[in-house]
Amino acid sequence: MAMKLFDSLSREARELRPAQPDGIFRFYNCGPTVYASAHIGNFRTFVINDVLRRLLELEFPGKVKHVRNLTDVDDRTIGQARQESRPLAEITRKWTDLFHADCVALNCLQPHVEPAATGHIREQVDMIDVLLRKGNAYRTPNGSVYFKIGSFPAYGALSRIKERELKVTNSVFDADHKDDVGDFALWKAYKPEEDGDVKWPGPSGAAEGRPGWHIECSAMTKKHLGDTIDLHTGAVDLLFPHHENEIAQSQCCNGAVFVRHWYHSEHLLVDGTTMSKSKGNYYTLGDLVEKGYSPMAVRYALLGGHPRKQLNFTLDSLHSSGSALGALKRFSQGLKPAGEGNPPIAPSGIFDTVFTALRDDLNLPAALGALFTVINGLGAGAATQADRAAFERVLYALGFETPYLATGDMPVLCPPEITALANRRLAAKRAKDFATADGIRAELAAAGWSMRDGKNGSTLEPLRKA
Ligand code: AMP
Ligand code: ZN
């Protein structure tokens, strides 16, 4: 039986399968806007998507292509750069580094490609040119370009927006002349008082300026995964208008079905309301690490609810997550090492119930429940080597592999800028730029941290008490 996942377009759980004859499963996940620290609400979405990625890797070994973008030019990034009187690239670099460091700390797998919007201006302009030629887009007198939703009869199918009616508040955000309140910007003409020095040559007949937000995902999906992809994900707030607009742009430009399967996970709440930067009611991973919680406890807590239900965040949930990880660690330590020197052993089926729950629309609470039922039911010493192999498969799927588990119940008090540096060193090493890697190691040492590279990855340790 194939893995099933709820599809937001058909509104039913459907099997996940690659469509193309090459068997590659094409997966696009909308990434962060890099203008401030991502909060743990954002990370609920990224951690859920990470479990999805891991399950896909197990389902289609070596055949998954995962793309997650960086939104590094939009109103928020430009606004932040202007507020700090710094170049846009400097601001987005800083927050991208921190995002990467947090992803490493939370043990999220790197996407195979992580394209940035500013690296794909040409591709966005090309797509807008096609939409202009095909009559799906129009220029306004000031040189912006809008998508004409009336030209795409299927507009609204994902969000059922026609049943809800477009809100007029949606339309009153700038002085451009739109034909219809629902039409949205593909290209925004340069405004010196708002955009500073951020501008590029525009589509044909349009002014210089910058892309609207939605077109970046259509252009980067097309470039890195092709016209039709197998799965596209994000949190519920992206369903409308972002994903609705992506469908309109991509299908009108490419003349092909854009996405075969849509998945939207629900928000993380605090005191019953959505955690968000604008409300100021958020925690970053760094905030929680400073309070002494481990990133693995945060990961566990973020995986604690059904992804399609809202999850209320409390510090108490981090305490119980720490205890759960402690139990997993003790179980792991009591298991015999996996097949040392022996032929590889097929995993036993004792954790099948965990995978059944995960493969049934990513039912995380049922999977964690099943995991502890198995662990608590197994007498000490009763587990075999094959059971260890099976347990490690479960840990991989959830992202709690043994070396990470070991840190689960210990606070890791590492400041985010140190993790950011460590992450840059890893990137330099991966790129075989050893001079840079050594330079960063020296920077880390000067800041009081030692970075050691071992078989199971790298570790950071304080050289002296801060
Ligand atoms: P942003 O950096 O604002 O572009 O958001 C990155 C991702 O986090 C997007 O998929 C958002 O939908 C998602 N997101 C924003 N707020 C929350 C929240 N409170 N809980 C879960 N996901 C969120
Ligand atoms: Zn997107």
Tab-separated table of C-alpha atoms and ligand atoms in Angstrom:
chain	number	residue	atom	x	y	z
A	1	MET	CA	0.000	0.000	0.000
A	2	ALA	CA	1.338	3.383	-0.976
A	3	MET	CA	1.697	6.217	1.477
A	4	LYS	CA	-1.391	8.430	1.733
A	5	LEU	CA	-1.577	12.131	2.358
A	6	PHE	CA	-4.466	14.570	2.452
A	7	ASP	CA	-4.677	16.605	-0.751
A	8	SER	CA	-6.008	20.132	-0.203
A	9	LEU	CA	-7.341	20.414	-3.772
A	10	SER	CA	-9.449	17.231	-3.940
A	11	ARG	CA	-9.995	17.345	-0.159
A	12	GLU	CA	-9.286	13.683	0.349
A	13	ALA	CA	-6.339	11.518	1.338
A	14	ARG	CA	-4.640	10.305	-1.827
A	15	GLU	CA	-1.677	8.058	-2.580
A	16	LEU	CA	1.690	9.684	-3.190
A	17	ARG	CA	3.420	8.470	-6.337
A	18	PRO	CA	5.875	10.009	-8.795
A	19	ALA	CA	4.202	10.812	-12.124
A	20	GLN	CA	7.195	10.978	-14.452
A	21	PRO	CA	8.667	7.845	-16.049
A	22	ASP	CA	12.068	8.595	-14.426
A	23	GLY	CA	10.484	7.673	-11.066
A	24	ILE	CA	11.761	10.868	-9.412
A	25	PHE	CA	9.368	12.213	-6.787
A	26	ARG	CA	9.270	16.012	-7.234
A	27	PHE	CA	8.609	17.871	-3.991
A	28	TYR	CA	8.473	21.669	-3.492
A	29	ASN	CA	8.047	23.277	-0.073
A	30	CYS	CA	7.617	27.066	0.220
A	31	GLY	CA	10.545	28.305	2.292
A	32	PRO	CA	11.168	31.159	4.721
A	33	THR	CA	11.169	34.909	4.156
A	34	VAL	CA	14.635	35.858	5.380
A	35	TYR	CA	14.159	39.248	7.056
A	36	ALA	CA	14.113	38.196	10.746
A	37	SER	CA	14.586	35.088	12.821
A	38	ALA	CA	12.156	32.302	11.909
A	39	HIS	CA	9.971	31.459	14.924
A	40	ILE	CA	9.006	28.003	16.098
A	41	GLY	CA	5.620	28.373	14.364
A	42	ASN	CA	7.515	28.538	11.078
A	43	PHE	CA	9.579	25.596	12.271
A	44	ARG	CA	6.477	23.544	12.993
A	45	THR	CA	5.864	23.716	9.254
A	46	PHE	CA	9.486	22.976	8.330
A	47	VAL	CA	9.817	20.089	10.797
A	48	ILE	CA	6.565	18.504	9.553
A	49	ASN	CA	7.870	18.864	6.007
A	50	ASP	CA	11.129	17.303	7.116
A	51	VAL	CA	9.314	14.182	8.363
A	52	LEU	CA	7.459	14.114	5.060
A	53	ARG	CA	10.784	14.311	3.190
A	54	ARG	CA	12.223	11.481	5.317
A	55	LEU	CA	9.181	9.261	4.686
A	56	LEU	CA	9.455	9.973	0.961
A	57	GLU	CA	13.154	8.995	1.080
A	58	LEU	CA	12.138	5.676	2.657
A	59	GLU	CA	9.296	5.245	0.148
A	60	PHE	CA	11.301	6.131	-2.993
A	61	PRO	CA	14.955	5.534	-2.031
A	62	GLY	CA	17.371	7.796	-3.910
A	63	LYS	CA	14.527	9.104	-6.064
A	64	VAL	CA	13.312	12.183	-4.174
A	65	LYS	CA	14.066	15.720	-5.301
A	66	HIS	CA	13.203	18.252	-2.611
A	67	VAL	CA	13.288	21.979	-3.395
A	68	ARG	CA	12.673	24.676	-0.784
A	69	ASN	CA	13.090	28.338	-1.722
A	70	LEU	CA	14.346	31.401	0.099
A	71	THR	CA	12.205	34.522	-0.260
A	72	ASP	CA	14.934	37.144	-0.247
A	73	VAL	CA	13.157	40.010	-1.985
A	74	ASP	CA	9.664	41.214	-1.041
A	75	ASP	CA	8.051	44.010	0.973
A	76	ARG	CA	9.273	42.619	4.298
A	77	THR	CA	12.909	42.016	3.335
A	78	ILE	CA	13.179	45.398	1.601
A	79	GLY	CA	11.452	47.106	4.551
A	80	GLN	CA	13.935	45.563	6.998
A	81	ALA	CA	16.946	46.562	4.872
A	82	ARG	CA	15.684	50.129	4.690
A	83	GLN	CA	14.962	50.290	8.392
A	84	GLU	CA	18.538	49.236	9.130
A	85	SER	CA	20.012	51.285	6.238
A	86	ARG	CA	21.874	48.221	5.038
A	87	PRO	CA	22.048	46.483	1.659
A	88	LEU	CA	19.258	43.952	1.088
A	89	ALA	CA	21.770	41.131	0.460
A	90	GLU	CA	23.462	41.732	3.808
A	91	ILE	CA	20.173	41.447	5.704
A	92	THR	CA	18.983	38.357	3.867
A	93	ARG	CA	22.390	36.663	4.216
A	94	LYS	CA	22.362	37.167	7.974
A	95	TRP	CA	18.878	35.683	8.444
A	96	THR	CA	19.504	32.901	5.944
A	97	ASP	CA	22.564	31.844	7.969
A	98	LEU	CA	20.549	31.799	11.170
A	99	PHE	CA	17.737	29.860	9.479
A	100	HIS	CA	20.273	27.267	8.316
A	101	ALA	CA	21.798	27.032	11.766
A	102	ASP	CA	18.359	26.455	13.304
A	103	CYS	CA	17.579	23.812	10.660
A	104	VAL	CA	20.825	22.002	11.531
A	105	ALA	CA	20.048	22.218	15.269
A	106	LEU	CA	16.542	20.841	14.621
A	107	ASN	CA	18.028	18.069	12.453
A	108	CYS	CA	16.095	19.015	9.317
A	109	LEU	CA	17.570	17.507	6.152
A	110	GLN	CA	18.917	20.036	3.668
A	111	PRO	CA	16.681	20.325	0.607
A	112	HIS	CA	18.431	19.115	-2.539
A	113	VAL	CA	18.088	22.592	-4.017
A	114	GLU	CA	17.492	25.819	-2.101
A	115	PRO	CA	16.960	28.500	-4.737
A	116	ALA	CA	16.716	32.173	-3.813
A	117	ALA	CA	14.279	34.572	-5.479
A	118	THR	CA	17.023	37.113	-6.283
A	119	GLY	CA	18.967	34.384	-8.095
A	120	HIS	CA	15.998	33.778	-10.393
A	121	ILE	CA	14.923	37.211	-11.598
A	122	ARG	CA	15.552	36.269	-15.252
A	123	GLU	CA	13.330	33.171	-14.930
A	124	GLN	CA	10.556	35.242	-13.298
A	125	VAL	CA	10.725	37.923	-15.977
A	126	ASP	CA	10.634	35.254	-18.701
A	127	MET	CA	7.484	33.753	-17.196
A	128	ILE	CA	5.818	37.166	-16.961
A	129	ASP	CA	6.694	37.807	-20.620
A	130	VAL	CA	4.933	34.577	-21.597
A	131	LEU	CA	1.872	35.546	-19.530
A	132	LEU	CA	1.805	38.980	-21.211
A	133	ARG	CA	2.063	37.386	-24.669
A	134	LYS	CA	-0.697	34.900	-23.905
A	135	GLY	CA	-3.036	37.620	-22.629
A	136	ASN	CA	-3.089	36.414	-19.009
A	137	ALA	CA	-1.334	39.551	-17.778
A	138	TYR	CA	-1.490	43.296	-18.412
A	139	ARG	CA	0.660	46.353	-17.758
A	140	THR	CA	-0.614	49.237	-15.654
A	141	PRO	CA	0.140	52.866	-16.577
A	142	ASN	CA	3.025	53.055	-14.080
A	143	GLY	CA	4.754	49.997	-15.585
A	144	SER	CA	3.722	47.266	-13.138
A	145	VAL	CA	2.314	43.981	-14.447
A	146	TYR	CA	-0.758	42.215	-13.062
A	147	PHE	CA	-2.175	38.760	-13.558
A	148	LYS	CA	-5.730	38.861	-14.883
A	149	ILE	CA	-7.641	36.289	-12.862
A	150	GLY	CA	-10.598	36.540	-15.254
A	151	SER	CA	-8.390	34.884	-17.899
A	152	PHE	CA	-8.094	31.679	-15.870
A	153	PRO	CA	-11.501	30.061	-15.315
A	154	ALA	CA	-10.135	27.565	-12.784
A	155	TYR	CA	-9.006	30.408	-10.487
A	156	GLY	CA	-10.188	29.706	-6.951
A	157	ALA	CA	-10.416	25.904	-7.188
A	158	LEU	CA	-7.857	25.289	-4.432
A	159	SER	CA	-9.222	27.761	-1.907
A	160	ARG	CA	-12.842	27.739	-3.181
A	161	ILE	CA	-12.497	31.504	-3.106
A	162	LYS	CA	-15.438	32.076	-5.425
A	163	GLU	CA	-17.678	30.665	-2.730
A	164	ARG	CA	-16.217	33.072	-0.224
A	165	GLU	CA	-16.068	36.202	-2.391
A	166	LEU	CA	-12.937	38.253	-2.725
A	167	LYS	CA	-12.552	40.683	0.111
A	168	VAL	CA	-12.231	44.290	-0.944
A	169	THR	CA	-9.496	44.817	1.666
A	170	ASN	CA	-7.375	42.612	-0.520
A	171	SER	CA	-7.324	45.198	-3.215
A	172	VAL	CA	-6.501	48.506	-1.602
A	173	PHE	CA	-2.768	48.141	-1.139
A	174	ASP	CA	-1.328	50.439	-3.745
A	175	ALA	CA	-2.047	53.106	-6.267
A	176	ASP	CA	-1.783	50.831	-9.285
A	177	HIS	CA	-4.794	50.535	-11.543
A	178	LYS	CA	-6.020	46.997	-11.453
A	179	ASP	CA	-8.839	45.768	-13.686
A	180	ASP	CA	-10.277	43.484	-11.016
A	181	VAL	CA	-9.874	43.440	-7.236
A	182	GLY	CA	-8.550	39.876	-7.378
A	183	ASP	CA	-5.822	40.613	-9.948
A	184	PHE	CA	-2.419	40.322	-8.360
A	185	ALA	CA	1.020	41.777	-9.024
A	186	LEU	CA	3.505	39.824	-11.109
A	187	TRP	CA	5.899	42.754	-11.386
A	188	LYS	CA	6.020	45.896	-9.232
A	189	ALA	CA	7.312	49.098	-10.821
A	190	TYR	CA	10.202	50.675	-8.913
A	191	LYS	CA	9.261	53.178	-6.204
A	192	PRO	CA	12.362	55.048	-5.020
A	193	GLU	CA	10.797	56.017	-1.696
A	194	GLU	CA	10.020	52.352	-0.868
A	195	ASP	CA	12.502	50.229	-2.759
A	196	GLY	CA	15.864	51.942	-2.147
A	197	ASP	CA	18.341	50.481	-4.629
A	198	VAL	CA	16.415	47.245	-5.203
A	199	LYS	CA	15.451	47.041	-8.867
A	200	TRP	CA	15.988	44.998	-12.000
A	201	PRO	CA	15.075	45.493	-15.667
A	202	GLY	CA	11.438	44.476	-16.114
A	203	PRO	CA	9.421	42.304	-18.511
A	204	SER	CA	8.872	43.694	-21.999
A	205	GLY	CA	7.184	47.076	-21.958
A	206	ALA	CA	7.184	47.214	-18.138
A	207	ALA	CA	9.167	49.528	-15.881
A	208	GLU	CA	12.240	48.464	-13.960
A	209	GLY	CA	11.286	47.117	-10.570
A	210	ARG	CA	11.000	43.821	-8.766
A	211	PRO	CA	8.908	40.670	-8.947
A	212	GLY	CA	5.655	40.237	-7.034
A	213	TRP	CA	5.973	37.549	-4.386
A	214	HIS	CA	3.985	34.691	-5.951
A	215	ILE	CA	5.848	34.443	-9.258
A	216	GLU	CA	9.105	33.355	-7.583
A	217	CYS	CA	7.722	29.951	-6.582
A	218	SER	CA	6.240	29.337	-10.029
A	219	ALA	CA	9.551	30.226	-11.701
A	220	MET	CA	11.759	28.259	-9.309
A	221	THR	CA	9.500	25.192	-9.418
A	222	LYS	CA	9.632	25.256	-13.224
A	223	LYS	CA	13.396	25.646	-13.329
A	224	HIS	CA	14.309	23.020	-10.731
A	225	LEU	CA	11.480	20.479	-10.957
A	226	GLY	CA	9.726	21.056	-14.299
A	227	ASP	CA	6.199	22.024	-15.346
A	228	THR	CA	4.365	19.339	-13.346
A	229	ILE	CA	5.393	18.315	-9.846
A	230	ASP	CA	4.223	15.584	-7.485
A	231	LEU	CA	3.812	17.460	-4.201
A	232	HIS	CA	3.724	21.107	-3.116
A	233	THR	CA	3.416	22.084	0.536
A	234	GLY	CA	3.244	24.965	2.998
A	235	ALA	CA	1.210	26.026	6.005
A	236	VAL	CA	-2.499	26.843	5.660
A	237	ASP	CA	-1.950	30.591	5.365
A	238	LEU	CA	-0.277	30.000	1.985
A	239	LEU	CA	-3.313	28.317	0.474
A	240	PHE	CA	-4.812	31.679	-0.459
A	241	PRO	CA	-3.663	33.749	-2.180
A	242	HIS	CA	-0.101	32.409	-2.604
A	243	HIS	CA	-0.778	28.901	-3.880
A	244	GLU	CA	-3.923	29.871	-5.746
A	245	ASN	CA	-1.841	32.459	-7.606
A	246	GLU	CA	0.992	30.013	-8.246
A	247	ILE	CA	-1.482	27.627	-9.927
A	248	ALA	CA	-2.853	30.421	-12.123
A	249	GLN	CA	0.599	31.650	-13.203
A	250	SER	CA	2.131	28.241	-13.820
A	251	GLN	CA	-0.795	26.635	-15.606
A	252	CYS	CA	-1.368	29.637	-17.889
A	253	CYS	CA	2.350	29.895	-18.686
A	254	ASN	CA	3.128	26.181	-19.105
A	255	GLY	CA	-0.184	24.804	-20.349
A	256	ALA	CA	0.253	21.823	-18.007
A	257	VAL	CA	-1.084	20.686	-14.629
A	258	PHE	CA	1.155	22.419	-12.085
A	259	VAL	CA	0.874	20.295	-8.939
A	260	ARG	CA	-0.566	16.783	-8.548
A	261	HIS	CA	-0.857	16.890	-4.792
A	262	TRP	CA	-1.200	19.852	-2.394
A	263	TYR	CA	-0.588	19.571	1.324
A	264	HIS	CA	-1.114	22.291	3.932
A	265	SER	CA	-0.277	21.844	7.580
A	266	GLU	CA	-1.895	23.836	10.380
A	267	HIS	CA	-0.457	26.576	12.541
A	268	LEU	CA	1.264	26.601	15.882
A	269	LEU	CA	-0.701	28.699	18.380
A	270	VAL	CA	0.148	30.473	21.596
A	271	ASP	CA	-2.713	31.026	24.039
A	272	GLY	CA	-5.183	30.092	21.335
A	273	THR	CA	-3.923	32.542	18.701
A	274	THR	CA	-1.521	32.018	15.790
A	275	MET	CA	2.140	32.523	16.610
A	276	SER	CA	3.367	35.294	14.327
A	277	LYS	CA	6.033	37.937	14.043
A	278	SER	CA	3.460	40.672	13.566
A	279	LYS	CA	1.646	39.732	16.797
A	280	GLY	CA	4.944	39.553	18.683
A	281	ASN	CA	3.740	36.410	20.500
A	282	TYR	CA	6.511	34.129	19.340
A	283	TYR	CA	9.531	32.153	20.481
A	284	THR	CA	12.556	31.567	18.314
A	285	LEU	CA	14.610	28.413	18.714
A	286	GLY	CA	17.341	30.610	20.224
A	287	ASP	CA	14.887	31.903	22.894
A	288	LEU	CA	14.122	28.348	23.978
A	289	VAL	CA	17.744	27.199	23.880
A	290	GLU	CA	18.610	30.166	26.092
A	291	LYS	CA	16.005	28.938	28.563
A	292	GLY	CA	17.833	25.612	28.627
A	293	TYR	CA	15.650	23.497	26.332
A	294	SER	CA	17.335	21.330	23.736
A	295	PRO	CA	16.545	21.738	20.034
A	296	MET	CA	15.550	18.062	19.952
A	297	ALA	CA	12.923	18.659	22.655
A	298	VAL	CA	11.597	21.522	20.524
A	299	ARG	CA	11.513	19.248	17.471
A	300	TYR	CA	9.652	16.609	19.463
A	301	ALA	CA	7.120	19.143	20.763
A	302	LEU	CA	6.518	20.498	17.229
A	303	LEU	CA	5.771	16.944	16.078
A	304	GLY	CA	3.411	16.384	18.985
A	305	GLY	CA	0.099	17.099	17.252
A	306	HIS	CA	-1.647	16.026	14.088
A	307	PRO	CA	-0.168	18.215	11.321
A	308	ARG	CA	-3.629	19.087	10.025
A	309	LYS	CA	-4.759	20.350	13.400
A	310	GLN	CA	-3.650	23.493	15.173
A	311	LEU	CA	-1.211	22.880	18.001
A	312	ASN	CA	-1.032	25.020	21.112
A	313	PHE	CA	2.531	25.596	22.249
A	314	THR	CA	3.452	25.565	25.947
A	315	LEU	CA	6.749	25.344	27.795
A	316	ASP	CA	5.241	22.340	29.607
A	317	SER	CA	5.127	20.490	26.301
A	318	LEU	CA	8.924	20.899	26.131
A	319	HIS	CA	9.317	19.235	29.519
A	320	SER	CA	7.262	16.215	28.472
A	321	SER	CA	9.124	16.123	25.144
A	322	GLY	CA	12.418	15.983	27.047
A	323	SER	CA	11.111	13.023	29.087
A	324	ALA	CA	9.889	11.210	25.970
A	325	LEU	CA	13.302	11.653	24.339
A	326	GLY	CA	14.947	10.392	27.523
A	327	ALA	CA	12.821	7.218	27.296
A	328	LEU	CA	13.808	6.745	23.637
A	329	LYS	CA	17.447	7.215	24.558
A	330	ARG	CA	17.284	4.642	27.366
A	331	PHE	CA	15.572	2.189	25.046
A	332	SER	CA	18.253	2.811	22.425
A	333	GLN	CA	21.065	2.252	24.925
A	334	GLY	CA	19.517	-1.055	25.999
A	335	LEU	CA	19.453	-2.395	22.434
A	336	LYS	CA	22.223	-4.519	20.964
A	337	PRO	CA	24.310	-2.683	18.343
A	338	ALA	CA	23.045	-3.200	14.787
A	339	GLY	CA	24.729	-6.099	12.952
A	340	GLU	CA	28.412	-5.358	13.586
A	341	GLY	CA	30.514	-7.539	11.300
A	342	ASN	CA	27.432	-9.571	10.376
A	343	PRO	CA	25.536	-9.529	7.110
A	344	PRO	CA	23.009	-6.678	7.165
A	345	ILE	CA	19.841	-7.738	8.880
A	346	ALA	CA	16.426	-6.862	7.558
A	347	PRO	CA	14.593	-4.726	10.107
A	348	SER	CA	12.068	-6.650	12.145
A	349	GLY	CA	8.430	-5.655	11.922
A	350	ILE	CA	7.948	-4.629	15.531
A	351	PHE	CA	7.587	-0.961	14.605
A	352	ASP	CA	5.271	-1.506	11.635
A	353	THR	CA	2.415	0.135	13.538
A	354	VAL	CA	4.477	3.340	13.710
A	355	PHE	CA	4.993	3.381	9.961
A	356	THR	CA	1.375	2.477	9.298
A	357	ALA	CA	0.328	5.601	11.210
A	358	LEU	CA	2.924	7.827	9.513
A	359	ARG	CA	2.005	6.549	6.053
A	360	ASP	CA	-1.665	7.133	6.793
A	361	ASP	CA	-1.829	10.895	6.237
A	362	LEU	CA	1.143	11.624	8.504
A	363	ASN	CA	-0.695	10.744	11.696
A	364	LEU	CA	2.053	11.759	14.102
A	365	PRO	CA	0.147	11.417	17.405
A	366	ALA	CA	-0.868	7.858	16.445
A	367	ALA	CA	2.718	7.097	15.363
A	368	LEU	CA	4.246	8.358	18.619
A	369	GLY	CA	1.580	6.495	20.589
A	370	ALA	CA	2.382	3.286	18.696
A	371	LEU	CA	6.112	3.816	19.243
A	372	PHE	CA	5.743	3.977	23.013
A	373	THR	CA	3.314	1.057	23.055
A	374	VAL	CA	6.023	-1.078	21.425
A	375	ILE	CA	8.827	0.218	23.617
A	376	ASN	CA	6.897	-0.169	26.851
A	377	GLY	CA	5.724	-3.641	25.826
A	378	LEU	CA	9.212	-4.999	25.126
A	379	GLY	CA	10.924	-6.488	28.164
A	380	ALA	CA	14.487	-5.386	28.891
A	381	GLY	CA	16.941	-7.363	26.749
A	382	ALA	CA	14.148	-8.910	24.660
A	383	ALA	CA	14.950	-6.880	21.560
A	384	THR	CA	17.159	-8.337	18.829
A	385	GLN	CA	19.653	-6.800	16.407
A	386	ALA	CA	16.925	-6.712	13.791
A	387	ASP	CA	14.800	-4.736	16.236
A	388	ARG	CA	17.584	-2.175	16.512
A	389	ALA	CA	17.679	-1.789	12.742
A	390	ALA	CA	13.901	-1.279	12.826
A	391	PHE	CA	14.188	1.216	15.690
A	392	GLU	CA	16.824	3.198	13.805
A	393	ARG	CA	14.498	3.370	10.837
A	394	VAL	CA	11.844	4.890	13.094
A	395	LEU	CA	14.367	7.353	14.529
A	396	TYR	CA	15.423	8.339	11.017
A	397	ALA	CA	11.804	8.907	9.935
A	398	LEU	CA	11.141	11.163	12.910
A	399	GLY	CA	14.559	12.830	12.781
A	400	PHE	CA	15.854	11.630	16.148
A	401	GLU	CA	18.836	9.585	14.961
A	402	THR	CA	21.005	8.251	17.777
A	403	PRO	CA	23.632	11.050	17.928
A	404	TYR	CA	20.842	13.639	18.167
A	405	LEU	CA	18.918	11.573	20.679
A	406	ALA	CA	21.963	11.720	22.932
A	407	THR	CA	21.592	15.493	23.178
A	408	GLY	CA	17.818	15.303	23.615
A	409	ASP	CA	17.646	15.566	27.370
A	410	MET	CA	20.655	17.824	27.766
A	411	PRO	CA	20.422	21.574	27.297
A	412	VAL	CA	22.701	22.810	24.547
A	413	LEU	CA	23.449	26.407	25.369
A	414	CYS	CA	24.937	27.503	22.099
A	415	PRO	CA	24.273	31.070	20.951
A	416	PRO	CA	22.675	31.294	17.508
A	417	GLU	CA	25.590	33.238	16.016
A	418	ILE	CA	27.927	30.374	16.965
A	419	THR	CA	25.640	27.795	15.361
A	420	ALA	CA	25.487	30.070	12.311
A	421	LEU	CA	29.286	30.128	12.093
A	422	ALA	CA	29.477	26.356	12.566
A	423	ASN	CA	26.960	25.905	9.816
A	424	ARG	CA	28.983	28.080	7.445
A	425	ARG	CA	32.044	26.017	8.256
A	426	LEU	CA	30.150	22.824	7.384
A	427	ALA	CA	29.040	24.394	4.097
A	428	ALA	CA	32.653	25.387	3.324
A	429	LYS	CA	33.837	21.853	4.108
A	430	ARG	CA	31.140	20.380	1.915
A	431	ALA	CA	32.339	22.670	-0.898
A	432	LYS	CA	35.935	21.488	-0.155
A	433	ASP	CA	36.902	25.065	0.650
A	434	PHE	CA	39.195	24.033	3.479
A	435	ALA	CA	40.879	27.416	3.837
A	436	THR	CA	37.544	29.042	4.690
A	437	ALA	CA	36.614	26.112	6.948
A	438	ASP	CA	39.866	26.481	8.889
A	439	GLY	CA	39.391	30.241	9.121
A	440	ILE	CA	35.932	29.724	10.629
A	441	ARG	CA	37.276	27.132	13.064
A	442	ALA	CA	39.714	29.804	14.263
A	443	GLU	CA	36.846	32.305	14.590
A	444	LEU	CA	34.905	29.762	16.636
A	445	ALA	CA	37.904	29.135	18.873
A	446	ALA	CA	38.338	32.880	19.379
A	447	ALA	CA	34.680	33.001	20.465
A	448	GLY	CA	35.305	30.163	22.919
A	449	TRP	CA	33.936	27.181	20.996
A	450	SER	CA	35.587	24.071	19.680
A	451	MET	CA	34.152	22.257	16.692
A	452	ARG	CA	35.020	18.590	16.349
A	453	ASP	CA	34.321	16.451	13.328
A	454	GLY	CA	33.419	12.840	14.017
A	455	LYS	CA	31.933	9.860	12.241
A	456	ASN	CA	28.398	10.838	13.192
A	457	GLY	CA	28.702	14.503	12.282
A	458	SER	CA	30.248	17.509	13.959
A	459	THR	CA	29.853	18.672	17.528
A	460	LEU	CA	30.279	22.047	19.159
A	461	GLU	CA	31.642	22.323	22.662
A	462	PRO	CA	32.465	25.358	24.788
A	463	LEU	CA	36.210	25.824	25.332
A	464	ARG	CA	35.587	27.762	28.494
A	465	LYS	CA	32.594	28.887	30.481
A	466	ALA	CA	31.054	31.980	28.921
B	1	AMP	P1	7.453	33.044	6.212
B	1	AMP	O1	8.885	33.042	6.655
B	1	AMP	O2	6.619	34.097	6.872
B	1	AMP	O3	7.368	33.100	4.707
B	1	AMP	O4	6.832	31.648	6.666
B	1	AMP	C1	7.489	30.415	6.484
B	1	AMP	C2	6.491	29.270	6.648
B	1	AMP	O5	5.958	29.245	7.985
B	1	AMP	C3	5.276	29.365	5.729
B	1	AMP	O6	4.972	28.055	5.224
B	1	AMP	C4	4.176	29.858	6.649
B	1	AMP	O7	2.935	29.450	6.180
B	1	AMP	C5	4.543	29.138	7.929
B	1	AMP	N1	3.980	29.711	9.170
B	1	AMP	C6	3.837	31.025	9.526
B	1	AMP	N2	3.304	31.143	10.770
B	1	AMP	C7	3.110	29.879	11.232
B	1	AMP	C8	2.594	29.312	12.458
B	1	AMP	N3	2.189	30.068	13.473
B	1	AMP	N4	2.549	27.963	12.558
B	1	AMP	C9	2.970	27.164	11.555
B	1	AMP	N5	3.480	27.628	10.377
B	1	AMP	C10	3.547	28.963	10.219
B	2	ZN	ZN	5.823	29.755	-2.346
